[in-house]
Coordinates of C-alpha atoms and ligand atoms in Angstrom, one line a residue:
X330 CA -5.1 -0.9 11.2
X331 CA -6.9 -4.3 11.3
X332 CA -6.1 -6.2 8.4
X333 CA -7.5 -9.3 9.7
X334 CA -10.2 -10.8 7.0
X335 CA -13.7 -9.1 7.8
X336 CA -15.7 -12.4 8.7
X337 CA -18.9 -10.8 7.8
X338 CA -17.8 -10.9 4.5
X339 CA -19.2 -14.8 4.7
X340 CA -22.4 -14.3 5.7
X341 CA -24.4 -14.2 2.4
X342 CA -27.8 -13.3 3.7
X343 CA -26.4 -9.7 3.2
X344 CA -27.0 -8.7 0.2
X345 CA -26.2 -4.6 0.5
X346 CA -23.7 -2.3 -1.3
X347 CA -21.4 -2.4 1.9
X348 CA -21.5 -6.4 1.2
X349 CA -20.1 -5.8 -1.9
X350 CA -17.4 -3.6 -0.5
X351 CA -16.3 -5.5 2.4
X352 CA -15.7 -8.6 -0.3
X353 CA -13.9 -6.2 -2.4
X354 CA -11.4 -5.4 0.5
X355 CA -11.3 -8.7 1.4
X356 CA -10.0 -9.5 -2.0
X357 CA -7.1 -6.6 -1.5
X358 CA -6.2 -8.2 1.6
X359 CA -6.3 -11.6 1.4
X360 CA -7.2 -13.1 -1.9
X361 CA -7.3 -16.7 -1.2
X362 CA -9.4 -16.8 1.5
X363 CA -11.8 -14.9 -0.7
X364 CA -12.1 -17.3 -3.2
X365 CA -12.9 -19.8 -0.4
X366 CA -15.7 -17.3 1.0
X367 CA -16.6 -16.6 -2.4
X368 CA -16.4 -19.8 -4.5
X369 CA -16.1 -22.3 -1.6
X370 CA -13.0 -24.0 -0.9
X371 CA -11.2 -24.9 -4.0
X372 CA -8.1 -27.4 -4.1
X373 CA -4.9 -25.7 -5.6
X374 CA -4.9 -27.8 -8.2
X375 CA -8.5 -26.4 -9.2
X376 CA -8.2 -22.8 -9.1
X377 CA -10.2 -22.1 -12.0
X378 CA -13.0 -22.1 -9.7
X379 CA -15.9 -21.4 -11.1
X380 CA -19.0 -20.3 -9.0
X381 CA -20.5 -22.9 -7.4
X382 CA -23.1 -24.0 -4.3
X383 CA -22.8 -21.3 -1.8
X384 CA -20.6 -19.0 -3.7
X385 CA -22.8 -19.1 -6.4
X386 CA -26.1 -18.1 -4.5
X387 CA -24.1 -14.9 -2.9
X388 CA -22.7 -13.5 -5.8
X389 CA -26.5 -13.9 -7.5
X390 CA -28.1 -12.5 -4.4
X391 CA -25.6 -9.6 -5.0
X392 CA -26.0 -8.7 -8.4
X393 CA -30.0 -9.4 -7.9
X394 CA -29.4 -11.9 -11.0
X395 CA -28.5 -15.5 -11.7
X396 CA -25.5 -15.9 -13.2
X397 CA -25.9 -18.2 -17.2
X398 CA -22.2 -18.5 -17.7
X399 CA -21.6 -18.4 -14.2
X400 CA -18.9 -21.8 -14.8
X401 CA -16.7 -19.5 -16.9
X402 CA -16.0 -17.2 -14.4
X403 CA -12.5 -17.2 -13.1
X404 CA -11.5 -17.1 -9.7
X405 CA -11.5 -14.3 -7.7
X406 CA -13.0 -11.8 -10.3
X407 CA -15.6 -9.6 -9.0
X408 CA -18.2 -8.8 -11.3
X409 CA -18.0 -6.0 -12.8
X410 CA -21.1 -4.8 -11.8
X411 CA -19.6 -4.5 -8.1
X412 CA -16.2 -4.0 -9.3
X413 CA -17.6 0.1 -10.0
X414 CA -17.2 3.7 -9.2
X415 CA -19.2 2.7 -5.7
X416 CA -17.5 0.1 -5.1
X417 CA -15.7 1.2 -1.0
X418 CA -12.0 1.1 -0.2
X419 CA -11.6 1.7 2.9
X420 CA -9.7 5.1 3.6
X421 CA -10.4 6.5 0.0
X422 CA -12.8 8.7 -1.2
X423 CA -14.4 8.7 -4.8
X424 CA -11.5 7.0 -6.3
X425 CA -13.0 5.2 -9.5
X426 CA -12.0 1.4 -9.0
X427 CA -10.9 -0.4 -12.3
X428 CA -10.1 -3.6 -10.9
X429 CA -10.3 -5.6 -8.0
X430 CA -7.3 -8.1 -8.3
X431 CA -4.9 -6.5 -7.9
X432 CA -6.8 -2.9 -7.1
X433 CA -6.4 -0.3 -9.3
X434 CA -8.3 2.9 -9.0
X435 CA -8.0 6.6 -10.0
X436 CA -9.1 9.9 -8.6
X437 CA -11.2 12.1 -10.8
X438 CA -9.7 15.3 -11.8
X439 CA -12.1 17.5 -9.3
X440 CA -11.4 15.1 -6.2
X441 CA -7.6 16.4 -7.0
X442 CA -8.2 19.8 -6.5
X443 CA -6.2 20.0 -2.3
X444 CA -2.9 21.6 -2.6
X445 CA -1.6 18.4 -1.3
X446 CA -3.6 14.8 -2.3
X447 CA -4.9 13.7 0.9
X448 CA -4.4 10.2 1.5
X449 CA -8.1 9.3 0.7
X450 CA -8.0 10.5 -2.7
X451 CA -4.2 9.3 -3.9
X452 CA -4.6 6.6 -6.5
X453 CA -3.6 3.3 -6.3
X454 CA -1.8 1.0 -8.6
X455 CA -0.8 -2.4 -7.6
X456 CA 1.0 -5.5 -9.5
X457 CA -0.1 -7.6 -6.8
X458 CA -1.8 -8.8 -3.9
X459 CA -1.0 -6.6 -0.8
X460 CA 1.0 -8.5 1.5
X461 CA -0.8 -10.0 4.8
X462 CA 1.3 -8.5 7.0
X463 CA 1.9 -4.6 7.0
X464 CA 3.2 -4.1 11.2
X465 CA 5.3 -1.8 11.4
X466 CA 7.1 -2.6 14.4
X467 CA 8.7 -5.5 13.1
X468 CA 9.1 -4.4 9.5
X469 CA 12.6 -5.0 8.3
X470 CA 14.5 -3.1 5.4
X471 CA 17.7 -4.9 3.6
X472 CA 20.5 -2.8 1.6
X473 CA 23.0 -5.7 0.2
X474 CA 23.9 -6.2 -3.5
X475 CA 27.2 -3.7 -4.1
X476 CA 28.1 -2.4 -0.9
X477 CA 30.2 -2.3 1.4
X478 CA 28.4 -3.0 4.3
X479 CA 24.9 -4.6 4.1
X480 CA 22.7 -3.5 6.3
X481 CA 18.8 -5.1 8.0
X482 CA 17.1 -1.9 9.6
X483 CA 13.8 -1.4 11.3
X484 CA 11.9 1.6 11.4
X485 CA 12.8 2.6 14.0
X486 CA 16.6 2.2 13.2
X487 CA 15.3 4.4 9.8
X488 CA 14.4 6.8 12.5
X489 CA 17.0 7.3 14.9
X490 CA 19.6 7.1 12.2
X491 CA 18.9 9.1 9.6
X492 CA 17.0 12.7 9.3
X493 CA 13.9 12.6 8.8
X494 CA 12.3 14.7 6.0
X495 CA 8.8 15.4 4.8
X496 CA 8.6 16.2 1.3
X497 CA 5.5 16.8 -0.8
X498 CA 6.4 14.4 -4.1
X499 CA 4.7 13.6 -7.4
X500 CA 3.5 10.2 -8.4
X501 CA 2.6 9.7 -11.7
X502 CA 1.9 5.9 -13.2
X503 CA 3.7 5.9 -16.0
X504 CA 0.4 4.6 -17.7
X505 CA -1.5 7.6 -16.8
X506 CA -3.4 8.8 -19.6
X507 CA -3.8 5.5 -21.8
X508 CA -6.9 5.4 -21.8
X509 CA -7.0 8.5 -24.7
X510 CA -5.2 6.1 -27.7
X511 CA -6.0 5.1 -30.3
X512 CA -6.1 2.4 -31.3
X513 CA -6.5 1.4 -27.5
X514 CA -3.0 0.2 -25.7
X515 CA -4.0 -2.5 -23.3
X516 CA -3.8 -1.9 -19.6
X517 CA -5.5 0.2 -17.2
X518 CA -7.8 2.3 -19.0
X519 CA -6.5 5.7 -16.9
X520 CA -7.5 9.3 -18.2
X521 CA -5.9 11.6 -16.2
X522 CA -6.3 11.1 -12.5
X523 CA -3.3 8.3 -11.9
X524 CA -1.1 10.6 -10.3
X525 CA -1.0 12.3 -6.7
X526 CA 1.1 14.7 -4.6
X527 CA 1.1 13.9 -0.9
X528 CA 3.4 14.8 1.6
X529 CA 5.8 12.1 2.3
X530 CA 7.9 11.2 5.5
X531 CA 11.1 9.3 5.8
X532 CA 14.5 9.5 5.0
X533 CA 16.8 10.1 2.0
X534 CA 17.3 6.9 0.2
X535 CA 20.9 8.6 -0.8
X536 CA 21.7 9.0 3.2
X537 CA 20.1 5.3 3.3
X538 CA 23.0 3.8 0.8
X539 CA 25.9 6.5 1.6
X540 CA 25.4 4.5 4.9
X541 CA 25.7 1.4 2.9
X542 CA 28.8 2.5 1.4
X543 CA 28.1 2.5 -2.6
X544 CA 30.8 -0.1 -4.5
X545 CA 32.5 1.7 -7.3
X546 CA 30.9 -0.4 -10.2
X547 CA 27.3 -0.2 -9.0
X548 CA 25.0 0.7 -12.2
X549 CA 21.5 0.3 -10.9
X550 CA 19.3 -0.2 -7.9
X551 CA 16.6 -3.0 -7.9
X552 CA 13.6 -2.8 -5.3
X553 CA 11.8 -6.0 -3.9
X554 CA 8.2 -5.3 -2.0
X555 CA 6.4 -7.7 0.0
X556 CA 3.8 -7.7 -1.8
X557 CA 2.8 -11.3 -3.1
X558 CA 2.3 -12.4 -7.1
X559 CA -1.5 -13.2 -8.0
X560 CA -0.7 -16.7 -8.9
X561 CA -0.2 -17.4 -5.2
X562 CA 3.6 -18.7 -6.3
X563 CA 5.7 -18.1 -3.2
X564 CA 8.7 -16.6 -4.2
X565 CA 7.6 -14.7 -7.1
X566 CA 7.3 -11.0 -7.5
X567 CA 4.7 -8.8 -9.1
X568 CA 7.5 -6.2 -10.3
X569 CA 10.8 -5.4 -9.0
X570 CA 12.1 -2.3 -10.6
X571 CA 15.1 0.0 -10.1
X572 CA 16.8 3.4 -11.1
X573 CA 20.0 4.1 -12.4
X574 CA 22.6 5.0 -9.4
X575 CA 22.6 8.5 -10.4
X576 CA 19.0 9.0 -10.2
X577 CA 18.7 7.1 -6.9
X578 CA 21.2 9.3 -5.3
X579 CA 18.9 12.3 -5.7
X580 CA 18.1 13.8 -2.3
X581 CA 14.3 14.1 -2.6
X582 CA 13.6 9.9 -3.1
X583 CA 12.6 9.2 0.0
X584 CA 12.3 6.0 2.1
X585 CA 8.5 6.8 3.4
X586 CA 7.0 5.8 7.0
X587 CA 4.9 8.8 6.5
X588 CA 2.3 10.0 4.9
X589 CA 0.2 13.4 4.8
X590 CA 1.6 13.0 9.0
X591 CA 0.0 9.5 9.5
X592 CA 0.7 6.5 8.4
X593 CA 0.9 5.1 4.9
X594 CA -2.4 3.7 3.6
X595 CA -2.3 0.0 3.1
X596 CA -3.0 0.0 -0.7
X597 CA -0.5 3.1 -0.9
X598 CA 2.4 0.7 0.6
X599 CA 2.2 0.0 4.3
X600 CA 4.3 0.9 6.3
X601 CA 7.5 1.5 4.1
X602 CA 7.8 2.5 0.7
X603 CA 10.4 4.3 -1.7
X604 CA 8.8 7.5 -3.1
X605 CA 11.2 8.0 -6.2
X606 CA 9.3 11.2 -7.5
X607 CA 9.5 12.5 -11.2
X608 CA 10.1 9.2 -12.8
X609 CA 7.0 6.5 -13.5
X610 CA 5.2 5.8 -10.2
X611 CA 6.8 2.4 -10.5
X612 CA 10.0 3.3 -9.6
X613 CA 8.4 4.0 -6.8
X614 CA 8.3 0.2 -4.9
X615 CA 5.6 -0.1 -1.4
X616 CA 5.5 -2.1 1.3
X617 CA 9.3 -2.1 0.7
X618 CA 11.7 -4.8 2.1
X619 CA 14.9 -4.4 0.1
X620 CA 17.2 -2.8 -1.8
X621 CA 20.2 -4.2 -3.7
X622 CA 22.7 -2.6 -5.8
X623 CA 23.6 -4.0 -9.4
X624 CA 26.4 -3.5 -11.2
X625 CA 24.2 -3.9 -14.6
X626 CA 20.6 -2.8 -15.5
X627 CA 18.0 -4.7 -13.3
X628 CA 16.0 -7.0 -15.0
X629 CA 13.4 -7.4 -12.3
X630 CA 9.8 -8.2 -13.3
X631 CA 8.4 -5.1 -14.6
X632 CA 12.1 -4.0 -16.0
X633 CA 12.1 -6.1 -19.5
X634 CA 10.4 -6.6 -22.4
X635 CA 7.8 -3.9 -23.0
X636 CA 7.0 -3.1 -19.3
X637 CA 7.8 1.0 -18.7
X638 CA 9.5 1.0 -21.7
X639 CA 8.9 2.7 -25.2
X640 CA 10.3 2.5 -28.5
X641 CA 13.3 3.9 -29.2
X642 CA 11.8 5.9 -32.6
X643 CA 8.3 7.2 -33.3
X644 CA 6.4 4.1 -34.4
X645 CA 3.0 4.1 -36.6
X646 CA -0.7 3.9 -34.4
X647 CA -0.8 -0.3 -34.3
X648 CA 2.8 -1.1 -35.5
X649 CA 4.3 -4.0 -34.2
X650 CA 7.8 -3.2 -32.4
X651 CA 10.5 -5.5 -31.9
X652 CA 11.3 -5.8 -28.0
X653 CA 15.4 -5.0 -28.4
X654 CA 14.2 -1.9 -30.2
X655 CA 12.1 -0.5 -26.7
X656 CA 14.2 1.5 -24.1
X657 CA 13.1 2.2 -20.4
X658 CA 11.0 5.3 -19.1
X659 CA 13.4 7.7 -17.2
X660 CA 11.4 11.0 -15.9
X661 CA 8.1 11.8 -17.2
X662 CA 7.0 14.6 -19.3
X663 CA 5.5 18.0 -18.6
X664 CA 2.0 17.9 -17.5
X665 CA -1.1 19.8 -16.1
X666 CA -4.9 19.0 -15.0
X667 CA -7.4 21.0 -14.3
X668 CA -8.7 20.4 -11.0
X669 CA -11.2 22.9 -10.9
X670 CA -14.0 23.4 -12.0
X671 CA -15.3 19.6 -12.5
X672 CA -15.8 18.8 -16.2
X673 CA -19.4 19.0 -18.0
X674 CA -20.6 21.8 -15.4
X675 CA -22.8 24.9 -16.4
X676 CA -22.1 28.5 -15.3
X677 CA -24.0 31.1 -14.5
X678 CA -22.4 34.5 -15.2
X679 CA -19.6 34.7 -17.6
X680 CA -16.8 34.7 -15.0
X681 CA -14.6 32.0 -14.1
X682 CA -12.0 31.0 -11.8
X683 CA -9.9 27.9 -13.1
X684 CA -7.1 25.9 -11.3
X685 CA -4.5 23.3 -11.2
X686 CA -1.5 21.8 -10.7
X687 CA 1.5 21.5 -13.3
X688 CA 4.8 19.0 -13.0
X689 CA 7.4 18.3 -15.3
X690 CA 9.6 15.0 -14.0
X691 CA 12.9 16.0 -13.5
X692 CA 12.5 20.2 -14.3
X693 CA 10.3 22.5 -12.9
X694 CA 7.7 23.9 -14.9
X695 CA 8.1 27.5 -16.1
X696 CA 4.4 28.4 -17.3
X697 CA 1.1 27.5 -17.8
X698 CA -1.6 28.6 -20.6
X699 CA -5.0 28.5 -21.1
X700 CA -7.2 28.1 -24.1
X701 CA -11.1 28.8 -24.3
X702 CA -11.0 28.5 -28.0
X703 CA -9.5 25.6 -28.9
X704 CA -5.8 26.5 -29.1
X705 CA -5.8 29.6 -30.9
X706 CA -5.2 32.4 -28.1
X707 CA -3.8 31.2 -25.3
X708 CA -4.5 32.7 -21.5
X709 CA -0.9 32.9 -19.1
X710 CA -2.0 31.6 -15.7
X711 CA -0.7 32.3 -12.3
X712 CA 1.8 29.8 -11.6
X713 CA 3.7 29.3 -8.1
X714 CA 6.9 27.7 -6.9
X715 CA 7.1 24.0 -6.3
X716 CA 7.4 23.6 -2.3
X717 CA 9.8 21.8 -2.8
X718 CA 11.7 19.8 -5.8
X719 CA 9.3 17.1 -7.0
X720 CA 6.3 19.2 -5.8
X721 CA 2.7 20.0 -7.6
X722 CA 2.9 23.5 -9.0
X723 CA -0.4 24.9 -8.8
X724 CA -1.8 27.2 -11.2
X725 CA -4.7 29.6 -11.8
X726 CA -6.5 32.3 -13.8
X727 CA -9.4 34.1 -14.2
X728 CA -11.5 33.8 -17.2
X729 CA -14.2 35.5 -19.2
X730 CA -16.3 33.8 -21.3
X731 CA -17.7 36.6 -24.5
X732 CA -20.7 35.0 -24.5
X733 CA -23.2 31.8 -24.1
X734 CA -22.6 28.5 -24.9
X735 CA -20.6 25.2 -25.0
X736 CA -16.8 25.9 -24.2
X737 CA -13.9 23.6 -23.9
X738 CA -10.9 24.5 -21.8
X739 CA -7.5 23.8 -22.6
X740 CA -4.4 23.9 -20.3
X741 CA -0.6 23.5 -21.5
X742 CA 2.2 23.5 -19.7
X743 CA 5.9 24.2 -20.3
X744 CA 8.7 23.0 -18.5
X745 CA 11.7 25.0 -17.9
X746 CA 13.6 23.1 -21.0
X747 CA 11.5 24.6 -23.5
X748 CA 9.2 21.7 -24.1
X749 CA 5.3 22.0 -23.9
X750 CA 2.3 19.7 -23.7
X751 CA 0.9 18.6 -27.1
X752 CA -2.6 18.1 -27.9
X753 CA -2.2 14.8 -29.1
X754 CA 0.8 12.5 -28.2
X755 CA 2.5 9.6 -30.9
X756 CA 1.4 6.3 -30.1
X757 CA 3.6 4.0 -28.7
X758 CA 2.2 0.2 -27.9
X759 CA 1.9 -0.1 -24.0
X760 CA 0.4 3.5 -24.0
X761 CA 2.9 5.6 -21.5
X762 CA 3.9 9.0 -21.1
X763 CA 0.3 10.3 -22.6
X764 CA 1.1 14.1 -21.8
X765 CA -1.4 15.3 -24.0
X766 CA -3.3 18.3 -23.0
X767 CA -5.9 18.3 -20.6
X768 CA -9.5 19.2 -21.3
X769 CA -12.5 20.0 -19.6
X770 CA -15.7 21.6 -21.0
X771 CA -18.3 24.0 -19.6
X772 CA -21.7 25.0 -20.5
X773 CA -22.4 28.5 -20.1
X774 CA -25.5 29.8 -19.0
Ligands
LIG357 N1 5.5 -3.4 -4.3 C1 4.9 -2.8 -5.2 N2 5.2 -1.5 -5.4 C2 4.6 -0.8 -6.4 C3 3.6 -1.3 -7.2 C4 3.3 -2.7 -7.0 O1 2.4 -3.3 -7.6 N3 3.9 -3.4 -6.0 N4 3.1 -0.6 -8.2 C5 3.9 0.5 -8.7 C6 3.2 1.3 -9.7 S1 3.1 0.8 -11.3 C7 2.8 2.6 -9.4 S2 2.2 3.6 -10.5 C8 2.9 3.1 -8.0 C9 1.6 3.6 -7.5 O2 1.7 4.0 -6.2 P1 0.3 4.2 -5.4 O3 -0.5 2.9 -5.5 O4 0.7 4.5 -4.0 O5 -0.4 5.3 -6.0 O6 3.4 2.1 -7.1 C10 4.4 1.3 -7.6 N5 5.0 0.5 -6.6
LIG358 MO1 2.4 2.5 -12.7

C-alpha cells in the first residue's frame, strides 16, 4: 500500500469531488503536511492557521463559495460540506464519514448485510492520526511490564511462533448508538452502524503472554499503538487502554496481521492490531506496538475520567456525575440490526424476508424476535450458531404484512443470561452501551 502523500492533492486547479477526497486521505495519512497543502506553511507556533493565500483560493474553489469567516477556521478542518457521506476513503465503500481529523465513519445498516463485514465496509474509529509508517516487514511488537521475559517480535516471529488462527470477531465502539439520546451525549453522533464482524488473522494474545511468562501480581494489560496524538506532541498517545488479565487471557483476542485473508486496512490498524472481541471496540488497540502488564488498573489515556466508563447507578437524562462515582465498560450488551431490507423502502406484495445479525459481548445470544406492531406480538426468528465465540449470529424470518400501509419493524434480542434489548436505554453522560432496539420502517404498497 502507498502511503506516501498523494502530490496531486496540491494542485488547486482541480476542483472535482475526487479533489476533495484525495485531501481528505491526505489528512488521514499525514496531517501536517496537509495543513501546509491546505493552509500554506504555518510555523508551529501558529497552528491556528487560518485560511490564507493559496489555501484559501482551493478550499473556495472547492466548495464553489468564498469563505466570510474563513480566519476562524481551525487547522486542518475540512469543511463540512466535503467532510460528507461522498466524501472517498480509499478501500471503503459507502461508510458515512463524520469526521476527517481523526476519521471516523460508519456503515449504514444495509451495507452490513455480508455474513462477514468485508473490509470495505468495517467502520472506523480513530483517536488519532494514523501513523506514517505502517510496513510490515519491519514492524516490531513489545511484551514487557510484569513478565518474566520481555520479549521484541516481528511478524514474522508472530508467525513462525505461534499458531495462527482466523477467527470471525465483533467490534462494537463502545459509543455505538449515541446518537439516539436525549438530551444528546457529546461524541460521535453513531446510530447503529459502528460495529463490524470480519474475519481476523493472527495469533492468540494468551499464547502471545504465556510466552511472556505472566508475573503473579499482574492485574491489567495496557496497549500502546503507533498512532500519533492530533496535537502533533511527540510522545503523546491518543488512548492507551487495557483489559483485566483474566479477560486478556481469553483464547479468541487475537493479535491480527490478517484481515478478511489480506491485509489490515490502514484506517482499520495496519499491519498489527489486538482484536479483543465482545468488550468496547477500544480495547481493541491498531497499529499495535506494545503490550505491558500492570499490576494495577491502567490509567492510559482513554482509561480515566469519563472515557468508556459509566456511572456506577442509574443517573437522571442531564445529571451531572461525579468522576469517582463512573466505573469502566467490561463486555457490551445484547444487540441486533437489521441488515436487510434497507430502512424507508416500499414493498410490493405483502411478503417479506427480513435479516440480521445478533451479539451479546461475552454470551451468546439465545433468540431473536420481531415486531410489526410496535411491541405487542412478537415474531421468533431463525437464529444460527455463532462460527465461532465472538462471532455475528445471523438471524431471519419471514413476514406478512395484513395489509397496506406504513409499518415499523422491531428486532430484540436475548442473550443466553436472560437479558433482552430494551426499547429505550437510561441515559448515562458519554452516551455508551445504547442497546436499544433496532428499527426500520417500510411502506407497503
Ligand atoms: N491505536 C488506536 N487503536 C484504537 C483506536 C485508536 O484511536 N487508536 N480506536 C479504538 C476504538 S475507540 C475503536 S471503537 C476501535 C475501532 O476499530 P476500527 O477502526 O478498526 O473499526 O479501535 C480502537 N483501537
Ligand atoms: Mo470506540
Amino acid at each position: 500500500m502507498d502511503h506516501k502523500p498523494k502530490s496531486q492533492a496540491a494542485q488547486p486547479e482541480s476542483q472535482s469531488r475526487d479533489r476533495s477526497a484525495d485531501l481528505f486521505e491526505l489528512y488521514a495519512e499525514d496531517p501536517i503536511r496537509a495543513d501546509e497543502i491546505v493552509f500554506g506553511r504555518v510555523p508551529e507556533s501558529d497552528r491556528r492557521g487560518f485560511l490564507r493565500g493559496a489555501g484559501l483560493a482551493t478550499m473556495g474553489a472547492l466548495l464553489g463559495a468564498t469563505i466570510p469567516f474563513h480566519r476562524n477556521m481551525p487547522a486542518g478542518l475540512i469543511p463540512e460540506a466535503l467532510a460528507a457521506k461522498d466524501i472517498k476513503i480509499e478501500g471503503k465503500d459507502g461508510l458515512t464519514v463524520y469526521n476527517d481529523r481523526p476519521v471516523n465513519a460508519e456503515t449504514p445498516a444495509h451495507l452490513l448485510n455480508d455474513d462477514v463485514t468485508p473490509t470495505a465496509r468495517h467502520f472506523i474509529r480513530n483517536n488519532g492520526a494514523v501513523p506514517a509508517n505502517m510496513d510490515a516487514a519491519s514492524w516490531k511488537l513489545t511484551i514487557d511490564g510484569l513478565v518474566d521475559k520481555p520479549m521484541t517480535l516481528s511478524i514474522a516471529d508472530l508467525k513462525k511462533n505461534f499458531q495462527v488462527v482466523s477467527e470471525k470477531l465483533v467490534i462494537e465502539c463502545g459509543g455505538n448508538g449515541r446518537a439516539f439520546f436525549d438530551p444528546p451525549a457529546s461524541g460521535n453522533q453513531w446510530t447503529v452502524g459502528a460495529v463490524g464482524c470480519a474475519e481476523w488473522t493472527g495469533v492468540r494474545l494468551a499464547d502471545v503472554l504465556r510466552a511472556a511468562g505472566v508475573k503473579k501480581n499482574v492485574v491489567y494489560t495496557a496497549h500502546v499503538g503507533a498512532d500519533t496524538h492530533l496535537s502533533g506532541k511527540a510522545g503523546m498517545l491518543p488512548i492507551s487502554r487495557g483489559v483485566p488479565i483474566d479477560k486478556a487471557i481469553n483464547p479468541h483476542n487475537l493479535i491480527a496481521f490478517g484481515m478478511n485473508g489480506g491485509p489490515l486496512h490502514a484506517q482499520n490498524g495496519a499491519p498489527l492490531r489486538l482484536v479483543v472481541p465482545g468488550w468496547p471496540g477500544s480495547c481493541s488497540q491498531k497499529w499495535l506496538t506494545r503490550v505491558y502488564l500492570r499490576d494495577k488498573v491502567h490509567d492510559g489515556p482513554k482509561m480515566t475520567g469519563t472515557a468508556y466508563r459509566v456511572p456506577r447507578y442509574p443517573v437522571a437524562p442531564g445529571q451531572k456525575v461525579p468522576t469517582k462515582d463512573f466505573e469502566i465498560i467490561h463486555a457490551m450488551p445484547v444487540k441486533s440490526l437489521i441488515t436487510s431490507p434497507a430502512t424507508r423502502g416500499t414493498l410490493q406484495g405483502r411478503d417479506m424476508n427480513v435479516r440480521g445479525h445478533a451479539w451479546a459481548g461475552d454470551n451468546l445470544v439465545a433468540e431473536v424476535n420481531l415486531s410489526i406492531d410496535f411491541g405487542t406480538t412478537w415474531i421468533p426468528a431463525k437464529l444460527t450458531r455463532p462460527d465461532n465465540p465472538y462471532a455475528w449470529q445471523h438471524f431471519s424470518a419471514d413476514i406478512k404484512f395484513p395489509q397496506a400501509g406504513y409499518y415499523e419493524i422491531w428486532a430484540r434480542a436475548t442473550d443466553d443470561q436472560g437479558r433482552s434489548q430494551p426499547f429505550e436505554i437510561a441515559w448515562n453522560p458519554k452516551g455508551y452501551l445504547n442497546n436499544s432496539m433496532h428499527r426500520i420502517s417500510v411502506r407497503v404498497a
